[in-house]
Coordinates of C-alpha atoms in Angstrom, one line a residue:
X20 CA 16.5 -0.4 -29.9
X21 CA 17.1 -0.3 -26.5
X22 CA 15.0 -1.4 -23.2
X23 CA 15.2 -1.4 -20.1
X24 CA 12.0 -3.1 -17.6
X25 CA 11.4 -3.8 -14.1
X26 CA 9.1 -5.8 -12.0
X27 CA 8.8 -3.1 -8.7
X28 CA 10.6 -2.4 -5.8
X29 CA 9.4 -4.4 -2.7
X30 CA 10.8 -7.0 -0.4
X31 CA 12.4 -10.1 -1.6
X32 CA 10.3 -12.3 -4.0
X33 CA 9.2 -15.5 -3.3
X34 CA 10.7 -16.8 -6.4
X35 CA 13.2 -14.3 -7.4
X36 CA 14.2 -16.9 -10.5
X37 CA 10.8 -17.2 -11.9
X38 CA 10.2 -13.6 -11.9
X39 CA 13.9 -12.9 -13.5
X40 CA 12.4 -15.2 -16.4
X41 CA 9.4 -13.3 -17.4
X42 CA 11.4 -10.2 -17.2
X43 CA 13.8 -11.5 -19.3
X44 CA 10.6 -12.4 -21.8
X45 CA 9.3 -9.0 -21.5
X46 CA 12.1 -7.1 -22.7
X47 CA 12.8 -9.8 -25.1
X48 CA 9.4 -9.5 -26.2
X49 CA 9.8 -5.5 -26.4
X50 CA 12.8 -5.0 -28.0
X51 CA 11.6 -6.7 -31.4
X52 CA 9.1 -3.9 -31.9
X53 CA 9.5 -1.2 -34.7
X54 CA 9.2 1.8 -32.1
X55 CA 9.4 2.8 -28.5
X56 CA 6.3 3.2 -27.7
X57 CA 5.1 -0.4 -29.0
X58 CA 8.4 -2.0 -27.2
X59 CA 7.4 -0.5 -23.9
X60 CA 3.9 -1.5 -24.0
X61 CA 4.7 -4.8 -25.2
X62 CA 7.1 -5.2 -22.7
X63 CA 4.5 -4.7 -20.1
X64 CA 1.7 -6.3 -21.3
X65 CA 3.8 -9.6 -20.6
X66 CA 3.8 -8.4 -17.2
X67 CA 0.4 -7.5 -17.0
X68 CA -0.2 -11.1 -17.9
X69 CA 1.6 -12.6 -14.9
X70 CA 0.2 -13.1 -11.5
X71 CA 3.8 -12.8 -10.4
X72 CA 3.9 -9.1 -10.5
X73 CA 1.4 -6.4 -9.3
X74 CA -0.2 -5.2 -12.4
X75 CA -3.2 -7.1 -14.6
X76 CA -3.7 -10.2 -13.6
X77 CA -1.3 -10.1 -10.6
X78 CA -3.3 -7.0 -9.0
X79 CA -4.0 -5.6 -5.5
X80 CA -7.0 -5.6 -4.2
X81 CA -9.2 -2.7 -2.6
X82 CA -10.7 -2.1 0.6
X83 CA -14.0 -3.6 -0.8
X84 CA -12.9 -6.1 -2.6
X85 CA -12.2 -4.9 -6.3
X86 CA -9.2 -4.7 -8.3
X87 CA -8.4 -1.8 -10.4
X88 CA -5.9 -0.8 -12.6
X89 CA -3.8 2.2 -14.0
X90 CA -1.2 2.7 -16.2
X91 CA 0.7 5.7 -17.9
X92 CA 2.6 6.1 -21.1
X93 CA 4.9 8.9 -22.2
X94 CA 7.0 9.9 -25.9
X95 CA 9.6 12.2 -25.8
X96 CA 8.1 15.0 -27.6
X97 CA 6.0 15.0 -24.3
X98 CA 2.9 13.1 -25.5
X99 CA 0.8 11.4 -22.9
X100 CA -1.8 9.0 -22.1
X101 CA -2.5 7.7 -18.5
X102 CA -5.9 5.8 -17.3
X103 CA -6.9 4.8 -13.4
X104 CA -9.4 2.9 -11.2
X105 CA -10.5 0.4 -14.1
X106 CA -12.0 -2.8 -12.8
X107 CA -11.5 -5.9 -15.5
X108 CA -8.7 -4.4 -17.4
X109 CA -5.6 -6.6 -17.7
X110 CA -4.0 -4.4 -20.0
X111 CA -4.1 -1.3 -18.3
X112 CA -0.8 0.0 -20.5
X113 CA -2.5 -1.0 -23.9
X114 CA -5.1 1.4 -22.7
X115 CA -3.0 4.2 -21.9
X116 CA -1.8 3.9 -25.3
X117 CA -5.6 4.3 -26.6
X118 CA -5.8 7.9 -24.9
X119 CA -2.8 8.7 -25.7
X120 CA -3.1 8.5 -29.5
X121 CA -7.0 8.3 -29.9
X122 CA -8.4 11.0 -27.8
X123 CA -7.5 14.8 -27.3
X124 CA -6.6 14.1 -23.6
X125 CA -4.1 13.0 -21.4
X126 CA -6.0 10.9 -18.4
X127 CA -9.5 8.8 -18.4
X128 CA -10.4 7.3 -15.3
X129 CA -12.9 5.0 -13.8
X130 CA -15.6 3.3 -15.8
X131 CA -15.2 5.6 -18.5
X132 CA -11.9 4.3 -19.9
X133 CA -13.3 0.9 -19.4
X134 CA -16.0 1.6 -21.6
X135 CA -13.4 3.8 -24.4
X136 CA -11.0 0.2 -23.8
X137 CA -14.1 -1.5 -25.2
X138 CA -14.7 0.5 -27.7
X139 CA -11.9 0.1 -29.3
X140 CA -11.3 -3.7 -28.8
X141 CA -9.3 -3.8 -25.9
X142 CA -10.7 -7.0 -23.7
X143 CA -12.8 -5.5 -20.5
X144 CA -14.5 -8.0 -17.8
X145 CA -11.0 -9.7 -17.4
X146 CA -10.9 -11.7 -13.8
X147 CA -8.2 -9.9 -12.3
X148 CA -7.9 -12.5 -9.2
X149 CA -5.3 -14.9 -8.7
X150 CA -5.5 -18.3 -6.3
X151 CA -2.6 -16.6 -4.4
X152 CA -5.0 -12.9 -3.8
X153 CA -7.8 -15.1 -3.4
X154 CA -6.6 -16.8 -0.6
X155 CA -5.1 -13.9 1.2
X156 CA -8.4 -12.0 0.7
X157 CA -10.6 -14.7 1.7
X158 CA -8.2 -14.8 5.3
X159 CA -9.2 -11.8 6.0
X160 CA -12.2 -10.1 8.2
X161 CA -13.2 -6.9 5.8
X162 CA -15.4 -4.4 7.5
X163 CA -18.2 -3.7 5.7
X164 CA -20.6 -0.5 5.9
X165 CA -18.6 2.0 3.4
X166 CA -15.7 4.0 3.5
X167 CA -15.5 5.1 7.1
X168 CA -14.8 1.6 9.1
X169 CA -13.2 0.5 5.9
X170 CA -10.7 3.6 6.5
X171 CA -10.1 2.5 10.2
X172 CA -9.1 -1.0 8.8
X173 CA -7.0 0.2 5.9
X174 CA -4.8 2.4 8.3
X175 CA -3.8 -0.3 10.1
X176 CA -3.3 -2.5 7.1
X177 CA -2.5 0.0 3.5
X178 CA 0.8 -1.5 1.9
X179 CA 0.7 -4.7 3.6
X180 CA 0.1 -8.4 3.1
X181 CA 1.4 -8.9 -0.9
X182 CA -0.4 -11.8 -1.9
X183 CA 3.0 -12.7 -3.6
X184 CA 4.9 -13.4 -0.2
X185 CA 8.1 -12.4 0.7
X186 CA 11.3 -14.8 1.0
X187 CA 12.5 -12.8 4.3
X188 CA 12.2 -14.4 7.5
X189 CA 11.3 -11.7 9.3
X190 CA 8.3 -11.6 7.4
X191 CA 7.5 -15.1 5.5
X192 CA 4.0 -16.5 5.3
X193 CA 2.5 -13.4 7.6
X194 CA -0.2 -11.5 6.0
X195 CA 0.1 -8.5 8.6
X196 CA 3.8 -7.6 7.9
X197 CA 4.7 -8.9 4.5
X198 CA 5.5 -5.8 2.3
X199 CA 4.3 -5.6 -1.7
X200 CA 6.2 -5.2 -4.9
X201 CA 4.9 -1.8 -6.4
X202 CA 4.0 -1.6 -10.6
X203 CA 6.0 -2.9 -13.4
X204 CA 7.8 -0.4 -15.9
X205 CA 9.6 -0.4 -18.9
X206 CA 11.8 2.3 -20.8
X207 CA 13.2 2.1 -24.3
X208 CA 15.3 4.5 -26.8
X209 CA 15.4 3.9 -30.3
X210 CA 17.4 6.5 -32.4
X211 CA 16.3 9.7 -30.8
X212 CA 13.3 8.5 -29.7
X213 CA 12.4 7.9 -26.3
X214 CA 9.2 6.2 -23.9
X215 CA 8.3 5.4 -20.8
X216 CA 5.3 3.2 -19.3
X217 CA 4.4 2.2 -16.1
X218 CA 1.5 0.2 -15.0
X219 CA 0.2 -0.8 -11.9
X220 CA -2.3 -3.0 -9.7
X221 CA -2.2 -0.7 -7.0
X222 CA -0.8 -1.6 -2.9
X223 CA -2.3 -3.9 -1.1
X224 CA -5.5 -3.2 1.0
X225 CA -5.7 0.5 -0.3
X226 CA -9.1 2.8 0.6
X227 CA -11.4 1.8 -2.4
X228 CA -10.8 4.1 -5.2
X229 CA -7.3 5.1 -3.9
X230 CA -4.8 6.1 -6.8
X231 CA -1.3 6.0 -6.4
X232 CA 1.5 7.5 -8.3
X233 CA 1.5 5.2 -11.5
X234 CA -0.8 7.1 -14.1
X235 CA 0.5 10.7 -12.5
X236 CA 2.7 12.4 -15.3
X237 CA 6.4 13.0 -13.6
X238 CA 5.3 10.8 -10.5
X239 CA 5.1 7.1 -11.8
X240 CA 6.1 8.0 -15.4
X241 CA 7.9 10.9 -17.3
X242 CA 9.2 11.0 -20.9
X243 CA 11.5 14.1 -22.5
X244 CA 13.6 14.4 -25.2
X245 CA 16.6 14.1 -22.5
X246 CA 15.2 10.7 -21.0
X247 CA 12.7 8.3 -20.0
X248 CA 12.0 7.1 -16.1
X249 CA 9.4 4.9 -15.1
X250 CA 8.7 4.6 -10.8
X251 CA 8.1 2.3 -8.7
X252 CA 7.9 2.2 -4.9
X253 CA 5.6 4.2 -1.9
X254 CA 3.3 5.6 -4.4
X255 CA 2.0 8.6 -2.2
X256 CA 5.7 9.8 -1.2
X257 CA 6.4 8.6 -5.2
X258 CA 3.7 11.7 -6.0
X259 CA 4.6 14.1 -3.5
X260 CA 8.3 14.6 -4.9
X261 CA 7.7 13.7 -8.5
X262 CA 10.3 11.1 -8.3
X263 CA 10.4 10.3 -12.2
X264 CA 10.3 14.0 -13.5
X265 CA 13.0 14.6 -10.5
X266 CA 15.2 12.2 -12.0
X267 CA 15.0 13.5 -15.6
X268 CA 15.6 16.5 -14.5
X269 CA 19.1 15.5 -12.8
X270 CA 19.7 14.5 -16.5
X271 CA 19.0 17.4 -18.6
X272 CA 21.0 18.8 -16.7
X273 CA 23.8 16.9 -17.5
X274 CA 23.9 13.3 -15.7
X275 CA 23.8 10.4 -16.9
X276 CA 20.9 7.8 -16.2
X277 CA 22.7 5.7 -13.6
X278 CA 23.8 9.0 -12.0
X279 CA 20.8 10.2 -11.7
X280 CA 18.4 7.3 -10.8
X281 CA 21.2 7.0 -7.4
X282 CA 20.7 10.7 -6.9
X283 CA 17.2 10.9 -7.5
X284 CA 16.5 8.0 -5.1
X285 CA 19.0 9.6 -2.4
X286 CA 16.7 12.4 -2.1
X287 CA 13.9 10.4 -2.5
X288 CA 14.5 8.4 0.8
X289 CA 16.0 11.8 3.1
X290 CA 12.6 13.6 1.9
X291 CA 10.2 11.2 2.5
X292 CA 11.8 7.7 4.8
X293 CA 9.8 5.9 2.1
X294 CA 11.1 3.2 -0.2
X295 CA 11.1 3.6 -4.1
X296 CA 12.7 2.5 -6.9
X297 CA 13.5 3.9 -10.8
X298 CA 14.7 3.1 -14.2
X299 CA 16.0 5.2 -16.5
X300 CA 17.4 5.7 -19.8
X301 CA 19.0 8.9 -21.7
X302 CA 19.0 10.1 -24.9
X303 CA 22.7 9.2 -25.5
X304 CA 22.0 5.4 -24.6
X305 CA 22.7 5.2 -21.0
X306 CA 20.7 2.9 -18.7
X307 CA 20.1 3.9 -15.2
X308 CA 18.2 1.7 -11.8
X309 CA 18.6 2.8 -8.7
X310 CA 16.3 1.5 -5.0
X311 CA 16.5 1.7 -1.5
X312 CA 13.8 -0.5 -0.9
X313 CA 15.0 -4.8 -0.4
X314 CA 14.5 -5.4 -3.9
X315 CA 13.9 -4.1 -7.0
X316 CA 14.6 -6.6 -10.4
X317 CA 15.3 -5.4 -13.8
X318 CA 16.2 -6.9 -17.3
X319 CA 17.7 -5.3 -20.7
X320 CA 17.4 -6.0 -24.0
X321 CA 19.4 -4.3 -27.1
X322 CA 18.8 -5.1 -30.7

């Protein structure tokens, strides 16, 4: 078993060591499971877990004040599962999983995969808020009366202020400029078999009910028998090029991971001036990570 996870691509972290730790727990964690698919959920559930990153309990929060999550999972034979907009679910990935193996389909959204997450014993209701988002939501003067003034605020604001801080100086302890760290991921190969999850808390200040690239098969997440990529970055420029299914496609057709996350992210930024980042890992064993953004951590685990 092999895995590969990483904690999104964004400016530096606050506390880059603490971060590297639970990474290194999350693979850790992973890697002792029997299949692919469990290590990569595993592996991000951890994450889900910890305010540090944006995803479960470390989420974004929306233009009217809710956190949602979404999360995608992929096999190599092509199987899917992907979930959105789901207020009080930590373990957006776990759920993922559920639709993936338990239902004929390949996405559930909004309160309806809340209520098939509860169904099936996956915890629902979960306060998604850390003291740190708290604190930068409570700071800040929300326009209320629906969508339209909330749109005006959000274009001055969508991406901005990550409640995690940034170690830069440039942009240290300023709500208005600080840039967030995008989704957690996590790839694995075991055998033949490949899978790749992503799951994500959204960006910061997005239009409520905005969904990014995370649970958008080939744009946040893609899985073939050649490889499996999981994204993380500008989640809108992320969609528009298919960023994951771009870089498995540079290895079917004959790369090999780390050549193709660098040339997948290459085209990535001259298409779209955006900043992303991507993991990979082929079917022969290679790893691949590749960003343009300031920062992007990863760990790996082998067993």
């Amino acid at each position: 078993m092999q895995l590969l996870v990483h904690g999104g691509a964004g400016s530096d972290p606050a506390d880059p060591d603490a971060r590297q730790a639970v990474l290194e727990q999350a693979a850790g964690a992973g890697v002792e499971r029997s299949t692919p698919v469990a290590a990569v959920e595993t592996a991000v559930t951890v994450l889900e877990s910890d305010p540090r990153f944006n995803a479960g309990v470390g989420s974004a929060v929306q233009s009217d004040g809710e956190i949602r999550t979404d999360a995608g999972i992929m096999t190599d034979d092509r199987t899917v599962g992907a979930v959105c907009s789901m207020p009080g679910v930590e373990h957006a990935i776990s759920v993922a999983r559920l639709v993936m193996e338990e239902t004929p389909h390949g996405f559930v959204s909004g309160e309806h995969a809340v209520a098939l997450a509860d169904a099936y014993g996956i915890e629902t209701d979960v306060d998604l808020w850390s003291s740190r988002t708290r604190e930068k939501w409570a700071s800040l003067a929300v326009p209320s009366g629906g969508p339209k003034p909330q749109l005006e605020w959000v274009h001055e604001r969508y991406g901005q202020s990550d409640p995690a801080g940034s170690s830069s100086d440039e942009t240290a302890g300023d709500p208005a400029t600080t840039r967030d760290h995008d989704t957690v991921g996590a790839v694995a190969l075991d055998g033949d078999a490949l899978a790749a999850a992503t799951s994500t808390g959204g960006r910061w200040l997005a239009l409520a009910g905005r969904v990014g690239d995370v649970p958008q098969v080939g744009a946040g997440f893609y899985c073939s028998p050649a490889a499996a990529v999981s994204a993380t970055g500008a989640g809108e420029d992320i969609a528009r090029v298919t960023l994951s299914r771009r870089t498995a496609r540079h290895i079917e057709r004959g790369c090999d991971a780390e050549t193709a996350t660098t040339l997948a992210i290459e085209e990535f930024a001259e298409l779209t001036g955006a900043t992303a980042g991507v993991i990979a890992l082929d079917a022969r064993g290679t790893l691949g990570s590749a960003y343009n953004s300031v920062a992007m951590q990863t760990a790996r685990a082998v067993r």
